[in-house]
């Protein structure tokens, strides 16, 4: 018989470690009761953190703190007791507008009690890219300069924390990432299985004039935003060429939702176009979104109503990948030609 509850916890942690397939031998144990100094962060910097989430865990946070007192560049806060994750920045001791998202991943909830977790924070030119257990999970765009970050702070219900810092030149890192299922979208039949968000899909036919892309799904109950990219290439870093970036954003109060459209080429975004007005986006409701490739550009339809258009900036047939991420649930993807 185990002598105390301490022994029970220790045994549970040992068993969880045996099931942990992302242990990183180069990480080192750290004392989470004080800030952990970091090397200067820049684009290509990566921070890897592993730790144990105990059986009674409610929430924990990982903060990138800055040299100015009271500033936090990234607050990443899984709340297991609420089933969602908060991302935010703190400036001069005051929190800014938080971003929230579900903690669901392709294998259920990505943060589970009595398990070890592998967390990677990768720095690009404009955002922190965050991967959990080898899978890209979300991005958080910089609100404070990256080179202001001096230390890592860990709080809450997480134990046996180990970290390391290094540089990556491809993200997601193929040496860490799970082998992912290759989904190919063609005109032959719709995709209805394995549509977990975020999702990256091969476009099996040229996306040229006459192409129609149908996206059937449901908006989550507390949406912040989601995006759809028609792009060339699958990596997040180096940044792929994006022929169409479609980004619905949802606000509350008296503000109407709106859609941002843009493209990325030669290392930069183009001129952002905003399409505002009543778009009939309802949290928790199903939708059918259609992207049509026309001679002069793309037209975007929500059911039978056109909600915007975007002139071609790049050759549409170069698109070989569809990527969707954010606060939506997907039911079906299909493509046709007229």
XYZ file of C-alpha atoms in Angstrom:
338
model
C 0.000 0.000 0.000
C 1.304 3.453 -0.832
C 2.327 5.384 2.252
C 0.829 8.757 1.372
C -0.947 10.865 -1.216
C 2.512 12.119 -2.241
C 3.405 8.600 -3.329
C 0.180 8.362 -5.337
C 0.976 11.607 -7.162
C 4.548 10.501 -7.839
C 3.373 7.188 -9.266
C 0.784 8.904 -11.464
C 3.487 11.213 -12.819
C 5.791 8.276 -13.530
C 3.067 6.499 -15.466
C 2.255 9.665 -17.433
C 5.917 10.090 -18.328
C 6.030 6.549 -19.754
C 3.271 7.565 -22.193
C 4.963 10.846 -23.154
C 6.219 10.502 -26.725
C 7.599 14.050 -27.051
C 10.270 14.054 -24.353
C 13.133 16.309 -25.408
C 16.495 15.155 -24.032
C 18.031 18.592 -24.543
C 15.600 20.357 -22.228
C 16.844 21.135 -18.721
C 14.901 21.303 -15.428
C 14.096 24.823 -14.249
C 12.869 26.456 -11.064
C 9.476 27.922 -11.940
C 9.329 29.962 -8.726
C 11.355 32.711 -10.395
C 11.648 34.086 -13.968
C 13.872 32.079 -16.322
C 16.247 34.289 -18.282
C 16.191 33.899 -22.070
C 18.615 34.610 -24.837
C 17.595 37.518 -27.091
C 14.570 36.495 -29.156
C 14.472 37.065 -32.906
C 12.728 35.554 -35.919
C 13.618 31.796 -35.962
C 13.958 31.648 -32.131
C 12.117 28.733 -30.547
C 11.369 27.994 -26.898
C 10.472 24.429 -25.978
C 8.806 23.682 -22.653
C 7.707 20.331 -21.294
C 5.859 19.683 -18.078
C 3.403 17.521 -16.178
C -0.236 18.568 -15.738
C -1.397 16.955 -12.480
C -4.724 15.258 -11.834
C -6.131 18.231 -9.909
C -4.915 20.921 -12.331
C -7.237 23.855 -12.991
C -5.075 26.201 -15.104
C -1.529 27.296 -15.768
C 0.175 30.063 -17.723
C 3.367 30.624 -19.676
C 4.406 34.272 -19.887
C 7.107 35.978 -21.928
C 8.007 38.934 -19.725
C 9.756 42.095 -20.872
C 12.465 44.345 -19.500
C 9.883 47.046 -18.728
C 8.206 46.248 -15.396
C 4.599 45.139 -15.850
C 4.913 44.228 -19.541
C 4.135 40.713 -20.789
C 4.550 40.141 -24.533
C 2.725 36.798 -24.501
C 0.397 35.369 -21.866
C -0.604 31.825 -22.847
C -3.127 30.515 -20.344
C -4.808 27.093 -20.709
C -7.836 26.940 -18.401
C -8.645 23.291 -17.931
C -11.482 24.133 -15.545
C -13.211 26.150 -18.280
C -12.142 24.231 -21.386
C -10.562 27.119 -23.261
C -7.279 28.992 -23.701
C -6.592 32.697 -23.241
C -3.897 34.646 -25.079
C -3.069 38.220 -24.173
C -0.510 40.974 -23.654
C -0.022 43.146 -20.577
C 1.288 46.696 -20.940
C 2.302 48.782 -17.910
C 0.420 46.398 -15.665
C -2.851 46.491 -17.635
C -4.214 43.614 -19.712
C -5.168 44.298 -23.322
C -7.993 42.633 -25.249
C -7.712 38.902 -24.761
C -8.045 36.276 -27.450
C -9.776 33.046 -26.493
C -10.099 29.729 -28.282
C -11.160 26.175 -27.638
C -8.549 23.745 -26.350
C -9.729 21.070 -28.789
C -7.181 19.501 -31.126
C -7.131 16.641 -33.600
C -6.942 14.104 -30.751
C -9.416 15.689 -28.353
C -8.497 18.282 -25.744
C -4.824 19.167 -26.175
C -4.278 19.848 -22.463
C -5.365 16.943 -20.284
C -4.857 16.251 -16.628
C -2.359 13.568 -15.576
C -0.349 13.918 -18.800
C 2.901 15.486 -19.906
C 2.772 18.220 -22.534
C 5.263 19.534 -25.098
C 4.831 23.236 -25.841
C 6.779 25.147 -28.495
C 6.744 28.921 -28.957
C 8.302 29.833 -32.304
C 9.038 33.432 -33.306
C 8.415 34.652 -36.860
C 8.671 38.180 -38.226
C 5.237 39.174 -36.970
C 3.828 36.574 -34.564
C 4.404 33.872 -31.990
C 3.486 30.494 -33.476
C 2.479 27.995 -30.802
C 2.608 24.211 -31.212
C 1.327 21.662 -28.695
C 2.567 18.059 -28.737
C 4.099 18.469 -32.174
C 1.074 20.081 -33.836
C 0.698 23.755 -34.713
C -2.116 25.142 -32.567
C -2.382 28.920 -32.931
C -0.646 32.223 -33.614
C -0.500 35.424 -31.563
C 0.576 38.576 -33.361
C 3.149 40.759 -31.636
C 1.809 43.690 -29.647
C 5.176 44.501 -28.057
C 8.605 44.371 -29.737
C 10.074 40.877 -29.735
C 13.473 42.093 -28.581
C 11.892 43.479 -25.389
C 11.387 39.927 -24.092
C 13.941 38.961 -21.457
C 12.526 36.016 -19.496
C 10.025 33.189 -19.293
C 7.608 32.883 -16.384
C 5.547 29.779 -15.554
C 2.652 29.850 -13.092
C -0.117 27.557 -11.939
C -0.849 23.844 -12.126
C 2.164 22.433 -13.947
C 5.091 20.440 -12.562
C 8.445 18.991 -13.627
C 9.019 21.857 -16.049
C 11.973 21.638 -18.418
C 12.915 24.090 -21.174
C 15.394 24.799 -23.910
C 15.899 27.568 -26.440
C 17.219 27.113 -29.975
C 16.730 28.258 -33.570
C 14.515 26.698 -36.231
C 14.468 27.444 -39.926
C 11.284 25.501 -40.773
C 8.077 25.595 -38.768
C 6.339 23.274 -38.040
C 9.576 21.399 -37.347
C 9.469 18.085 -39.256
C 11.740 16.533 -36.607
C 9.139 17.170 -33.910
C 5.796 17.310 -35.692
C 3.520 14.334 -35.825
C 3.263 12.697 -39.236
C 0.110 14.295 -40.605
C -2.586 12.817 -42.740
C -2.430 13.990 -46.358
C -5.850 15.215 -47.440
C -6.335 15.900 -51.146
C -9.280 17.929 -52.402
C -10.449 17.144 -55.933
C -13.686 17.500 -57.872
C -14.382 13.764 -57.596
C -15.829 13.681 -54.091
C -16.089 15.988 -51.061
C -13.911 15.665 -47.976
C -15.978 14.924 -44.880
C -13.575 13.082 -42.560
C -10.500 14.214 -40.592
C -11.411 17.900 -40.921
C -9.997 19.001 -37.571
C -8.933 22.654 -37.283
C -6.299 23.853 -38.094
C -6.260 21.967 -41.375
C -3.986 21.917 -44.399
C -5.277 20.309 -47.588
C -3.649 19.624 -50.960
C -5.580 21.104 -53.878
C -5.583 18.269 -56.382
C -6.557 20.344 -59.437
C -5.525 23.782 -60.635
C -7.532 26.505 -58.960
C -8.225 28.492 -62.097
C -11.104 30.444 -63.647
C -14.325 28.526 -63.134
C -13.201 26.836 -59.906
C -15.635 26.798 -57.004
C -14.589 25.979 -53.449
C -17.378 25.056 -51.000
C -16.724 25.228 -47.254
C -19.516 23.888 -45.043
C -19.162 24.345 -41.316
C -20.282 25.929 -38.106
C -19.111 29.062 -36.351
C -18.061 28.428 -32.743
C -20.099 29.939 -29.930
C -17.588 32.650 -28.945
C -15.763 33.352 -32.197
C -12.858 35.759 -32.450
C -11.834 35.081 -36.048
C -10.893 32.424 -38.545
C -9.020 32.458 -41.826
C -8.950 30.634 -45.126
C -5.811 30.735 -47.250
C -5.363 29.709 -50.856
C -1.597 29.415 -50.862
C 1.500 27.890 -52.422
C 3.380 25.772 -49.916
C 2.538 24.250 -46.529
C 5.009 25.657 -44.029
C 4.117 28.502 -41.691
C 7.778 29.600 -41.709
C 9.198 30.304 -44.249
C 5.978 32.127 -45.066
C 4.098 30.623 -48.028
C 2.894 32.714 -50.958
C -0.786 33.442 -50.278
C -2.940 34.187 -53.275
C -6.066 34.826 -51.208
C -6.268 35.385 -47.454
C -9.874 35.503 -46.291
C -10.236 36.474 -42.623
C -13.713 36.972 -41.065
C -13.467 38.809 -37.740
C -16.174 38.952 -35.108
C -16.760 41.763 -32.662
C -19.336 42.284 -29.972
C -21.530 45.137 -28.794
C -22.688 47.445 -31.554
C -19.996 46.395 -34.054
C -20.826 44.286 -37.077
C -18.532 41.454 -38.170
C -16.351 42.161 -41.169
C -14.091 40.292 -43.568
C -10.445 41.134 -44.276
C -8.981 40.071 -47.638
C -5.341 40.252 -48.607
C -2.427 38.430 -50.245
C 1.215 37.734 -49.305
C 4.162 37.851 -51.686
C 7.847 38.815 -51.614
C 7.946 38.803 -47.817
C 5.060 41.164 -47.148
C 1.306 41.582 -47.063
C -0.406 43.590 -49.760
C -2.990 46.294 -49.169
C -5.650 45.032 -46.786
C -9.233 45.234 -47.990
C -12.124 45.264 -45.519
C -15.655 44.270 -46.402
C -18.139 45.386 -43.776
C -21.875 45.251 -43.278
C -24.368 42.632 -42.158
C -22.857 39.275 -43.085
C -25.350 36.991 -41.313
C -22.626 35.270 -39.288
C -24.285 33.748 -36.238
C -22.234 32.165 -33.431
C -23.032 28.480 -33.159
C -24.826 28.413 -36.525
C -24.038 26.422 -39.663
C -22.838 28.199 -42.786
C -21.924 27.545 -46.419
C -19.068 29.703 -47.709
C -18.220 29.648 -51.420
C -15.091 31.016 -53.090
C -15.457 31.439 -56.847
C -12.490 32.054 -59.108
C -13.615 34.485 -61.823
C -11.700 36.155 -64.673
C -10.889 39.318 -62.741
C -10.748 37.984 -59.215
C -12.357 35.929 -56.487
C -15.935 36.425 -55.343
C -16.929 35.319 -51.860
C -20.439 34.095 -51.120
C -22.164 33.334 -47.824
C -24.928 30.959 -48.942
C -26.550 32.845 -51.863
C -25.315 36.324 -50.936
C -22.050 37.784 -52.247
C -20.173 39.346 -49.332
C -17.070 40.555 -51.156
C -14.659 40.266 -54.040
C -10.888 40.378 -54.336
C -9.066 41.199 -57.578
C -6.330 38.778 -58.658
C -2.904 39.945 -57.517
C -1.136 36.670 -58.352
C -1.843 33.802 -60.729
C -4.603 31.764 -59.056
C -3.478 28.478 -60.608
C -0.333 28.612 -58.431
C -2.427 27.715 -55.380
C -1.639 24.149 -54.334
C -2.770 24.258 -50.694
C -5.864 25.198 -48.732
C -5.345 26.136 -45.091
C -8.113 26.896 -42.605
C -7.620 27.856 -38.960
C -9.567 29.545 -36.204
C -12.950 29.469 -34.553
C -14.893 27.181 -36.886
C -15.912 23.540 -37.070
C -15.732 21.998 -40.549
C -18.294 19.547 -41.920
C -17.339 19.346 -45.579
C -14.940 20.667 -48.225
C -15.698 20.277 -51.910
C -14.653 21.734 -55.242
C -16.214 21.978 -58.692
C -15.718 23.732 -62.029
C -18.218 25.542 -64.209
